[in-house]
Every structure is written in structure tokens, then in C-alpha cells.
PDB file of C-alpha atoms in Angstrom:
ATOM      1  CA  MET A   1     -12.582   4.679 -14.908  1.00  0.00           C
ATOM      2  CA  ASN A   2     -10.415   1.832 -16.107  1.00  0.00           C
ATOM      3  CA  ILE A   3      -8.562   0.899 -12.903  1.00  0.00           C
ATOM      4  CA  SER A   4      -5.583  -1.446 -12.712  1.00  0.00           C
ATOM      5  CA  ALA A   5      -4.475  -2.743  -9.316  1.00  0.00           C
ATOM      6  CA  ILE A   6      -0.858  -3.381  -8.373  1.00  0.00           C
ATOM      7  CA  VAL A   7      -0.483  -5.521  -5.263  1.00  0.00           C
ATOM      8  CA  LEU A   8       2.923  -5.520  -3.581  1.00  0.00           C
ATOM      9  CA  ALA A   9       3.618  -9.089  -2.477  1.00  0.00           C
ATOM     10  CA  ALA A  10       7.356  -9.638  -2.890  1.00  0.00           C
ATOM     11  CA  GLY A  11       8.396  -9.516   0.759  1.00  0.00           C
ATOM     12  CA  LYS A  12       9.885 -12.327   2.808  1.00  0.00           C
ATOM     13  CA  GLY A  13       8.777 -10.959   6.154  1.00  0.00           C
ATOM     14  CA  THR A  14      12.094 -10.850   7.975  1.00  0.00           C
ATOM     15  CA  ARG A  15      10.385 -10.138  11.320  1.00  0.00           C
ATOM     16  CA  MET A  16       8.109 -13.182  11.099  1.00  0.00           C
ATOM     17  CA  GLY A  17      10.483 -15.560  12.864  1.00  0.00           C
ATOM     18  CA  ASP A  18      11.605 -18.855  11.340  1.00  0.00           C
ATOM     19  CA  SER A  19       8.969 -19.004   8.617  1.00  0.00           C
ATOM     20  CA  ASN A  20      10.474 -19.195   5.139  1.00  0.00           C
ATOM     21  CA  LYS A  21       7.072 -18.752   3.519  1.00  0.00           C
ATOM     22  CA  PRO A  22       6.409 -15.682   1.407  1.00  0.00           C
ATOM     23  CA  LYS A  23       4.820 -13.285   3.855  1.00  0.00           C
ATOM     24  CA  VAL A  24       1.556 -12.991   1.925  1.00  0.00           C
ATOM     25  CA  LEU A  25       1.025 -16.763   2.165  1.00  0.00           C
ATOM     26  CA  LEU A  26       0.918 -16.727   5.960  1.00  0.00           C
ATOM     27  CA  GLU A  27      -2.608 -17.597   7.017  1.00  0.00           C
ATOM     28  CA  ILE A  28      -5.306 -15.465   8.609  1.00  0.00           C
ATOM     29  CA  GLY A  29      -8.459 -17.380   9.378  1.00  0.00           C
ATOM     30  CA  ARG A  30      -7.005 -20.484   7.718  1.00  0.00           C
ATOM     31  CA  ARG A  31      -6.539 -18.688   4.397  1.00  0.00           C
ATOM     32  CA  PRO A  32      -3.388 -17.142   2.909  1.00  0.00           C
ATOM     33  CA  MET A  33      -3.758 -13.426   3.630  1.00  0.00           C
ATOM     34  CA  ILE A  34      -3.232 -12.493  -0.027  1.00  0.00           C
ATOM     35  CA  GLU A  35      -6.489 -14.268  -0.941  1.00  0.00           C
ATOM     36  CA  TYR A  36      -8.505 -11.665   0.967  1.00  0.00           C
ATOM     37  CA  THR A  37      -6.874  -8.891  -1.054  1.00  0.00           C
ATOM     38  CA  ILE A  38      -7.531 -10.597  -4.384  1.00  0.00           C
ATOM     39  CA  ASP A  39     -11.165 -11.278  -3.396  1.00  0.00           C
ATOM     40  CA  LYS A  40     -11.758  -7.616  -2.553  1.00  0.00           C
ATOM     41  CA  LEU A  41     -10.233  -6.403  -5.805  1.00  0.00           C
ATOM     42  CA  ASN A  42     -12.409  -8.828  -7.756  1.00  0.00           C
ATOM     43  CA  SER A  43     -15.463  -7.509  -5.887  1.00  0.00           C
ATOM     44  CA  LEU A  44     -14.419  -3.976  -6.923  1.00  0.00           C
ATOM     45  CA  ARG A  45     -14.261  -5.205 -10.521  1.00  0.00           C
ATOM     46  CA  VAL A  46     -10.950  -3.588 -11.266  1.00  0.00           C
ATOM     47  CA  SER A  47      -9.834  -4.096 -14.851  1.00  0.00           C
ATOM     48  CA  GLU A  48      -6.768  -6.147 -13.954  1.00  0.00           C
ATOM     49  CA  ILE A  49      -4.653  -7.223 -11.000  1.00  0.00           C
ATOM     50  CA  ILE A  50      -0.867  -7.275 -11.186  1.00  0.00           C
ATOM     51  CA  LEU A  51       0.798  -9.090  -8.320  1.00  0.00           C
ATOM     52  CA  VAL A  52       4.424  -8.068  -7.746  1.00  0.00           C
ATOM     53  CA  VAL A  53       6.235 -11.145  -6.455  1.00  0.00           C
ATOM     54  CA  GLY A  54       9.782 -11.857  -5.329  1.00  0.00           C
ATOM     55  CA  HIS A  55      10.651 -14.199  -2.476  1.00  0.00           C
ATOM     56  CA  GLY A  56       8.833 -17.510  -3.028  1.00  0.00           C
ATOM     57  CA  ALA A  57       7.353 -16.278  -6.291  1.00  0.00           C
ATOM     58  CA  GLU A  58       6.449 -19.742  -7.559  1.00  0.00           C
ATOM     59  CA  ASP A  59       4.640 -20.581  -4.318  1.00  0.00           C
ATOM     60  CA  VAL A  60       2.576 -17.390  -4.609  1.00  0.00           C
ATOM     61  CA  LYS A  61       1.754 -18.137  -8.250  1.00  0.00           C
ATOM     62  CA  THR A  62       0.693 -21.672  -7.323  1.00  0.00           C
ATOM     63  CA  CYS A  63      -1.602 -20.308  -4.602  1.00  0.00           C
ATOM     64  CA  ILE A  64      -3.273 -17.589  -6.681  1.00  0.00           C
ATOM     65  CA  GLY A  65      -3.080 -19.129 -10.154  1.00  0.00           C
ATOM     66  CA  PRO A  66      -4.537 -17.267 -13.144  1.00  0.00           C
ATOM     67  CA  LEU A  67      -6.584 -14.783 -11.088  1.00  0.00           C
ATOM     68  CA  CYS A  68      -4.022 -12.081 -11.832  1.00  0.00           C
ATOM     69  CA  ARG A  69      -0.899 -11.290 -13.812  1.00  0.00           C
ATOM     70  CA  TYR A  70       2.545 -11.357 -12.253  1.00  0.00           C
ATOM     71  CA  ALA A  71       5.536  -9.047 -12.228  1.00  0.00           C
ATOM     72  CA  TYR A  72       8.822 -10.179 -10.709  1.00  0.00           C
ATOM     73  CA  GLN A  73      10.872  -7.859  -8.484  1.00  0.00           C
ATOM     74  CA  GLU A  74      14.334  -9.334  -8.867  1.00  0.00           C
ATOM     75  CA  ASN A  75      16.014  -7.214  -6.187  1.00  0.00           C
ATOM     76  CA  PRO A  76      14.226  -5.971  -3.035  1.00  0.00           C
ATOM     77  CA  GLU A  77      14.991  -2.286  -3.556  1.00  0.00           C
ATOM     78  CA  GLY A  78      11.905  -0.872  -1.886  1.00  0.00           C
ATOM     79  CA  THR A  79       8.233  -0.249  -2.498  1.00  0.00           C
ATOM     80  CA  GLY A  80       8.875   2.393  -5.142  1.00  0.00           C
ATOM     81  CA  ASP A  81      10.888  -0.100  -7.161  1.00  0.00           C
ATOM     82  CA  ALA A  82       8.116  -2.693  -6.733  1.00  0.00           C
ATOM     83  CA  VAL A  83       5.575  -0.221  -8.147  1.00  0.00           C
ATOM     84  CA  LYS A  84       7.878   0.464 -11.092  1.00  0.00           C
ATOM     85  CA  VAL A  85       8.129  -3.266 -11.802  1.00  0.00           C
ATOM     86  CA  GLY A  86       4.346  -3.680 -11.596  1.00  0.00           C
ATOM     87  CA  LEU A  87       3.680  -0.630 -13.736  1.00  0.00           C
ATOM     88  CA  GLN A  88       5.442  -2.298 -16.653  1.00  0.00           C
ATOM     89  CA  GLU A  89       2.620  -4.858 -16.750  1.00  0.00           C
ATOM     90  CA  VAL A  90      -0.266  -2.360 -16.613  1.00  0.00           C
ATOM     91  CA  SER A  91      -2.365  -2.299 -19.778  1.00  0.00           C
ATOM     92  CA  SER A  92      -2.104   0.681 -22.079  1.00  0.00           C
ATOM     93  CA  ASN A  93      -5.847   1.387 -21.880  1.00  0.00           C
ATOM     94  CA  SER A  94      -5.777   1.799 -18.090  1.00  0.00           C
ATOM     95  CA  ASP A  95      -6.142   5.367 -16.840  1.00  0.00           C
ATOM     96  CA  THR A  96      -5.904   4.864 -13.053  1.00  0.00           C
ATOM     97  CA  VAL A  97      -3.642   2.671 -10.934  1.00  0.00           C
ATOM     98  CA  MET A  98      -4.472   1.444  -7.442  1.00  0.00           C
ATOM     99  CA  VAL A  99      -1.508   0.310  -5.340  1.00  0.00           C
ATOM    100  CA  LEU A 100      -1.870  -1.661  -2.131  1.00  0.00           C
ATOM    101  CA  TYR A 101       0.059  -4.104   0.019  1.00  0.00           C
ATOM    102  CA  GLY A 102      -0.729  -7.789   0.206  1.00  0.00           C
ATOM    103  CA  ASP A 103       0.129  -7.990   3.903  1.00  0.00           C
ATOM    104  CA  ASP A 104      -2.145  -5.333   5.424  1.00  0.00           C
ATOM    105  CA  SER A 105      -5.311  -5.278   3.329  1.00  0.00           C
ATOM    106  CA  ALA A 106      -7.226  -8.341   4.544  1.00  0.00           C
ATOM    107  CA  PHE A 107      -9.640  -6.366   6.729  1.00  0.00           C
ATOM    108  CA  TYR A 108     -10.720  -3.587   4.381  1.00  0.00           C
ATOM    109  CA  LYS A 109     -14.415  -3.552   3.635  1.00  0.00           C
ATOM    110  CA  VAL A 110     -15.245  -3.515  -0.058  1.00  0.00           C
ATOM    111  CA  GLU A 111     -17.644  -0.636   0.596  1.00  0.00           C
ATOM    112  CA  THR A 112     -14.814   1.410   2.118  1.00  0.00           C
ATOM    113  CA  LEU A 113     -12.629   0.884  -0.937  1.00  0.00           C
ATOM    114  CA  LYS A 114     -15.558   1.854  -3.172  1.00  0.00           C
ATOM    115  CA  LYS A 115     -15.967   5.100  -1.225  1.00  0.00           C
ATOM    116  CA  PHE A 116     -12.244   5.760  -1.575  1.00  0.00           C
ATOM    117  CA  MET A 117     -12.431   5.287  -5.339  1.00  0.00           C
ATOM    118  CA  ALA A 118     -15.517   7.501  -5.576  1.00  0.00           C
ATOM    119  CA  SER A 119     -13.819  10.243  -3.534  1.00  0.00           C
ATOM    120  CA  HIS A 120     -10.806  10.155  -5.857  1.00  0.00           C
ATOM    121  CA  ILE A 121     -12.990  10.455  -8.943  1.00  0.00           C
ATOM    122  CA  GLU A 122     -15.350  13.130  -7.627  1.00  0.00           C
ATOM    123  CA  SER A 123     -12.530  15.302  -6.257  1.00  0.00           C
ATOM    124  CA  GLY A 124     -10.500  15.129  -9.447  1.00  0.00           C
ATOM    125  CA  ASP A 125      -7.395  14.211  -7.460  1.00  0.00           C
ATOM    126  CA  VAL A 126      -4.275  13.061  -9.285  1.00  0.00           C
ATOM    127  CA  VAL A 127      -3.025  11.113  -6.275  1.00  0.00           C
ATOM    128  CA  SER A 128      -5.102   9.828  -3.342  1.00  0.00           C
ATOM    129  CA  ILE A 129      -4.219   7.837  -0.249  1.00  0.00           C
ATOM    130  CA  ILE A 130      -6.070   6.145   2.596  1.00  0.00           C
ATOM    131  CA  THR A 131      -5.135   7.348   6.084  1.00  0.00           C
ATOM    132  CA  ALA A 132      -6.253   6.538   9.626  1.00  0.00           C
ATOM    133  CA  ASP A 133      -5.787   7.779  13.154  1.00  0.00           C
ATOM    134  CA  LYS A 134      -3.509   5.505  15.167  1.00  0.00           C
ATOM    135  CA  PRO A 135      -1.906   5.988  18.596  1.00  0.00           C
ATOM    136  CA  GLN A 136       1.458   7.732  18.794  1.00  0.00           C
ATOM    137  CA  THR A 137       2.866   4.511  20.249  1.00  0.00           C
ATOM    138  CA  ASP A 138       2.329   2.672  16.933  1.00  0.00           C
ATOM    139  CA  ARG A 139       5.592   2.595  14.984  1.00  0.00           C
ATOM    140  CA  VAL A 140       4.250   3.513  11.546  1.00  0.00           C
ATOM    141  CA  GLY A 141       4.781   6.308   9.031  1.00  0.00           C
ATOM    142  CA  ARG A 142       2.814   9.526   9.512  1.00  0.00           C
ATOM    143  CA  ILE A 143       0.966  12.081   7.385  1.00  0.00           C
ATOM    144  CA  ILE A 144       1.474  15.773   8.122  1.00  0.00           C
ATOM    145  CA  ARG A 145      -1.228  18.239   7.050  1.00  0.00           C
ATOM    146  CA  ASP A 146      -0.883  21.991   6.573  1.00  0.00           C
ATOM    147  CA  GLU A 147      -2.919  24.684   8.342  1.00  0.00           C
ATOM    148  CA  ASN A 148      -5.738  24.191   5.805  1.00  0.00           C
ATOM    149  CA  GLY A 149      -5.950  20.444   6.406  1.00  0.00           C
ATOM    150  CA  GLN A 150      -4.305  19.562   3.113  1.00  0.00           C
ATOM    151  CA  PHE A 151      -1.407  17.188   2.557  1.00  0.00           C
ATOM    152  CA  LYS A 152       1.975  18.650   3.424  1.00  0.00           C
ATOM    153  CA  LEU A 153       4.407  15.803   4.062  1.00  0.00           C
ATOM    154  CA  THR A 154       4.694  12.074   4.656  1.00  0.00           C
ATOM    155  CA  LEU A 155       7.357  10.736   6.996  1.00  0.00           C
ATOM    156  CA  GLU A 156       8.698   7.247   7.572  1.00  0.00           C
ATOM    157  CA  VAL A 157       8.624   6.123  11.200  1.00  0.00           C
ATOM    158  CA  TRP A 158      12.281   6.950  11.919  1.00  0.00           C
ATOM    159  CA  GLU A 159      11.944  10.328  10.177  1.00  0.00           C
ATOM    160  CA  TYR A 160       8.843  11.144  12.204  1.00  0.00           C
ATOM    161  CA  LYS A 161      10.586  10.229  15.436  1.00  0.00           C
ATOM    162  CA  LYS A 162      13.341  12.752  14.708  1.00  0.00           C
ATOM    163  CA  SER A 163      11.032  15.462  13.338  1.00  0.00           C
ATOM    164  CA  GLY A 164       9.536  16.715  16.588  1.00  0.00           C
ATOM    165  CA  LEU A 165       6.115  16.865  14.879  1.00  0.00           C
ATOM    166  CA  LYS A 166       2.961  15.413  16.435  1.00  0.00           C
ATOM    167  CA  THR A 167       0.074  13.778  14.591  1.00  0.00           C
ATOM    168  CA  ASP A 168      -2.146  10.730  14.985  1.00  0.00           C
ATOM    169  CA  GLU A 169      -2.690  10.349  11.226  1.00  0.00           C
ATOM    170  CA  VAL A 170      -0.885   7.473   9.561  1.00  0.00           C
ATOM    171  CA  ASN A 171      -0.323   6.393   5.980  1.00  0.00           C
ATOM    172  CA  CYS A 172      -2.268   3.169   5.389  1.00  0.00           C
ATOM    173  CA  GLY A 173      -0.531   2.440   2.096  1.00  0.00           C
ATOM    174  CA  VAL A 174      -3.480   2.241  -0.313  1.00  0.00           C
ATOM    175  CA  TYR A 175      -3.021   4.644  -3.216  1.00  0.00           C
ATOM    176  CA  LEU A 176      -4.811   5.763  -6.356  1.00  0.00           C
ATOM    177  CA  PHE A 177      -2.724   7.395  -9.077  1.00  0.00           C
ATOM    178  CA  ASP A 178      -3.494   8.911 -12.432  1.00  0.00           C
ATOM    179  CA  LYS A 179      -1.547   6.433 -14.554  1.00  0.00           C
ATOM    180  CA  LYS A 180       0.015   9.040 -16.811  1.00  0.00           C
ATOM    181  CA  TRP A 181       1.240  11.020 -13.793  1.00  0.00           C
ATOM    182  CA  LEU A 182       2.627   7.876 -12.176  1.00  0.00           C
ATOM    183  CA  LYS A 183       4.501   6.817 -15.298  1.00  0.00           C
ATOM    184  CA  ASN A 184       5.992  10.295 -15.634  1.00  0.00           C
ATOM    185  CA  HIS A 185       7.187  10.406 -12.028  1.00  0.00           C
ATOM    186  CA  ILE A 186       8.188   6.873 -11.016  1.00  0.00           C
ATOM    187  CA  ASP A 187      11.717   7.378 -12.369  1.00  0.00           C
ATOM    188  CA  GLN A 188      12.130  10.533 -10.275  1.00  0.00           C
ATOM    189  CA  LEU A 189      12.352   8.488  -7.085  1.00  0.00           C
ATOM    190  CA  ASP A 190      15.815   8.159  -5.601  1.00  0.00           C
ATOM    191  CA  ASN A 191      17.237   5.997  -2.841  1.00  0.00           C
ATOM    192  CA  ASN A 192      19.012   8.779  -0.997  1.00  0.00           C
ATOM    193  CA  ASN A 193      17.756   7.736   2.436  1.00  0.00           C
ATOM    194  CA  ASP A 194      18.800   5.750   5.483  1.00  0.00           C
ATOM    195  CA  LYS A 195      17.814   2.395   3.991  1.00  0.00           C
ATOM    196  CA  LYS A 196      18.909   3.082   0.403  1.00  0.00           C
ATOM    197  CA  GLU A 197      15.456   2.123  -0.855  1.00  0.00           C
ATOM    198  CA  TYR A 198      13.105   3.584  -3.456  1.00  0.00           C
ATOM    199  CA  ARG A 199       9.964   4.471  -1.482  1.00  0.00           C
ATOM    200  CA  ILE A 200       6.434   4.797  -2.808  1.00  0.00           C
ATOM    201  CA  THR A 201       5.775   7.388  -0.093  1.00  0.00           C
ATOM    202  CA  GLU A 202       8.151   9.805  -1.792  1.00  0.00           C
ATOM    203  CA  LEU A 203       5.707  10.032  -4.693  1.00  0.00           C
ATOM    204  CA  LEU A 204       3.420  11.971  -2.343  1.00  0.00           C
ATOM    205  CA  ASN A 205       6.171  14.416  -1.498  1.00  0.00           C
ATOM    206  CA  LEU A 206       7.023  14.795  -5.195  1.00  0.00           C
ATOM    207  CA  ALA A 207       3.374  15.506  -5.989  1.00  0.00           C
ATOM    208  CA  HIS A 208       3.109  18.097  -3.233  1.00  0.00           C
ATOM    209  CA  ALA A 209       6.320  19.839  -4.304  1.00  0.00           C
ATOM    210  CA  GLU A 210       4.948  20.430  -7.792  1.00  0.00           C
ATOM    211  CA  GLY A 211       1.469  21.458  -6.635  1.00  0.00           C
ATOM    212  CA  THR A 212      -0.314  18.308  -7.768  1.00  0.00           C
ATOM    213  CA  LYS A 213      -3.674  17.660  -6.117  1.00  0.00           C
ATOM    214  CA  ILE A 214      -3.511  15.000  -3.391  1.00  0.00           C
ATOM    215  CA  GLY A 215      -6.583  13.486  -1.770  1.00  0.00           C
ATOM    216  CA  LEU A 216      -6.565  12.213   1.817  1.00  0.00           C
ATOM    217  CA  PHE A 217      -9.286   9.671   2.601  1.00  0.00           C
ATOM    218  CA  LYS A 218      -9.430   8.981   6.331  1.00  0.00           C
ATOM    219  CA  LEU A 219     -10.929   5.697   7.499  1.00  0.00           C
ATOM    220  CA  GLU A 220     -14.013   6.029   9.685  1.00  0.00           C
ATOM    221  CA  ASP A 221     -12.968   2.753  11.329  1.00  0.00           C
ATOM    222  CA  PRO A 222      -9.162   2.624  11.821  1.00  0.00           C
ATOM    223  CA  GLY A 223      -9.539  -1.077  12.577  1.00  0.00           C
ATOM    224  CA  GLU A 224      -9.909  -1.829   8.871  1.00  0.00           C
ATOM    225  CA  TRP A 225      -6.179  -1.345   8.505  1.00  0.00           C
ATOM    226  CA  VAL A 226      -4.360  -4.266  10.123  1.00  0.00           C
ATOM    227  CA  GLY A 227      -0.657  -4.624   9.392  1.00  0.00           C
ATOM    228  CA  VAL A 228       1.026  -7.999   9.853  1.00  0.00           C
ATOM    229  CA  ASN A 229       4.754  -7.637  10.452  1.00  0.00           C
ATOM    230  CA  THR A 230       5.459  -9.852  13.460  1.00  0.00           C
ATOM    231  CA  PRO A 231       4.229 -13.210  14.805  1.00  0.00           C
ATOM    232  CA  GLU A 232       2.321 -11.282  17.484  1.00  0.00           C
ATOM    233  CA  GLU A 233       0.518  -9.187  14.855  1.00  0.00           C
ATOM    234  CA  LEU A 234      -0.310 -12.345  12.886  1.00  0.00           C
ATOM    235  CA  GLU A 235      -1.816 -13.882  16.020  1.00  0.00           C
ATOM    236  CA  ARG A 236      -3.852 -10.715  16.609  1.00  0.00           C
ATOM    237  CA  ALA A 237      -5.091 -10.733  12.998  1.00  0.00           C
ATOM    238  CA  ASN A 238      -6.270 -14.317  13.402  1.00  0.00           C
ATOM    239  CA  LYS A 239      -8.206 -13.400  16.524  1.00  0.00           C
ATOM    240  CA  LEU A 240      -9.781 -10.412  14.767  1.00  0.00           C
ATOM    241  CA  MET A 241     -10.848 -12.591  11.847  1.00  0.00           C
ATOM    242  CA  GLN A 242     -12.788 -14.822  14.264  1.00  0.00           C
ATOM    243  CA  ILE A 243     -14.795 -11.922  15.717  1.00  0.00           C
TER     244      ILE A 243
END
């Protein structure tokens, strides 16, 4: 398949303390974390990489240079809006779009991402997502499966807390979409939620509502997904990179 990758890298990182750096330029193992993501995508030999930038866009461009193309998210209106901005830069001959975050993908193994791509292709899924089992104490969005083990619902952390449901499976935020499906549905997202944001997660719920095939690829090693949202998590990521 001809796969384009959209990397979401527009965030400031409001929980990272006094740092005014773009979040993806904070260092893990003495390297800006976004470099790990770009390296992995190059190893996967995706057709193109579109980096969605916002806060500190020029600093990110200076760091990465011509290794990818850039799309600018003028207003931080959520991950769904960031995908829409990036999608405008995807080449017409692309048939599949991978979406991932630049702040939680440094620890994925290339082999794992290859298996994810192969699973998507072999299963004929229109939408696929990477999931993992994480403790209930982790404040992250959750995936709900039906009685047959298929996708039923994805919930943001505050929605899950109010739902009364129980699951260890979390949404890791790496997606594969049929490009045509994505283009036809990205404008169906609305911001009718607590944070008034357009969420990429709602694409999963849209797909399920219309009966579109969704693939769930669970990580064998949940430790490959390492989010960095606080100074403490950044410190932990640095320690993990030294192991």
C-alpha cells in the first residue's frame, strides 16, 4: 500500500511546567522526542510524512528540516482538527493514512508497527488502532469491546470515569485509515463535548455506528507506549531510554 503518515506535533505541553519549547522538542535520551518518531517512520518506508505543527512551528521545522512536509494548525481545536489540517497535504496517490502523536511514539519498535500495518492489510480493515492494557489508575482514554471482542466504543478519560464501565484496554493513539474513508468522514466530526474540541477518537465511534470494519491491534508489550505529558513522565521516559 501507499501509506502517508500524519504526525500530530502542534502541542505546547501545558502540563510540562515552565518550558516554552514545543512539546515534541523536549529531549529523551538527549534527542528531541520527535526525532525517534521520524526515524521509525523512515524505517517503515512510508511514502511521505506530514508533520502538523503549531506552537513553535519554526523551531520544529529547524530541528527536522526537509525530512517531512509541514501542515500548520493555526488554532488548537483538537486532534480531529489537526488530522484535517494534515490531510490537506496528503498526496493524491496515497491510499492509506497512518496517524500518530509525536509525544508518545518514541518507544515503539519498528517491528511492532510493521505487524500493525500487516494486520490492517490482511484483515481488510477500514480503520485500525493500536491498543494496550494499562492499569485502571492510569488516567487515559479507554476502548470498550462488545461481547464478541469487537470494537464498541472509545471513551475519553473523563467520559470513562462517569460511565461505570470497567476495562484495562486503552487507546494508544496510532491509527491506520483508508484515505478515502477518512476524507469522507473528517468533516462529520463535531465539537459538542466538554472541551469543545474536534477529537480523532470520535472517528472510531462514527465508523462503528455505520458498521465500518475496525481493527484492534493490542500491544504484546504495553511498555512500548510511553506518553509524556508531565515533567515526571519526561523524567521516567529518560530513564527508560537508558535501560
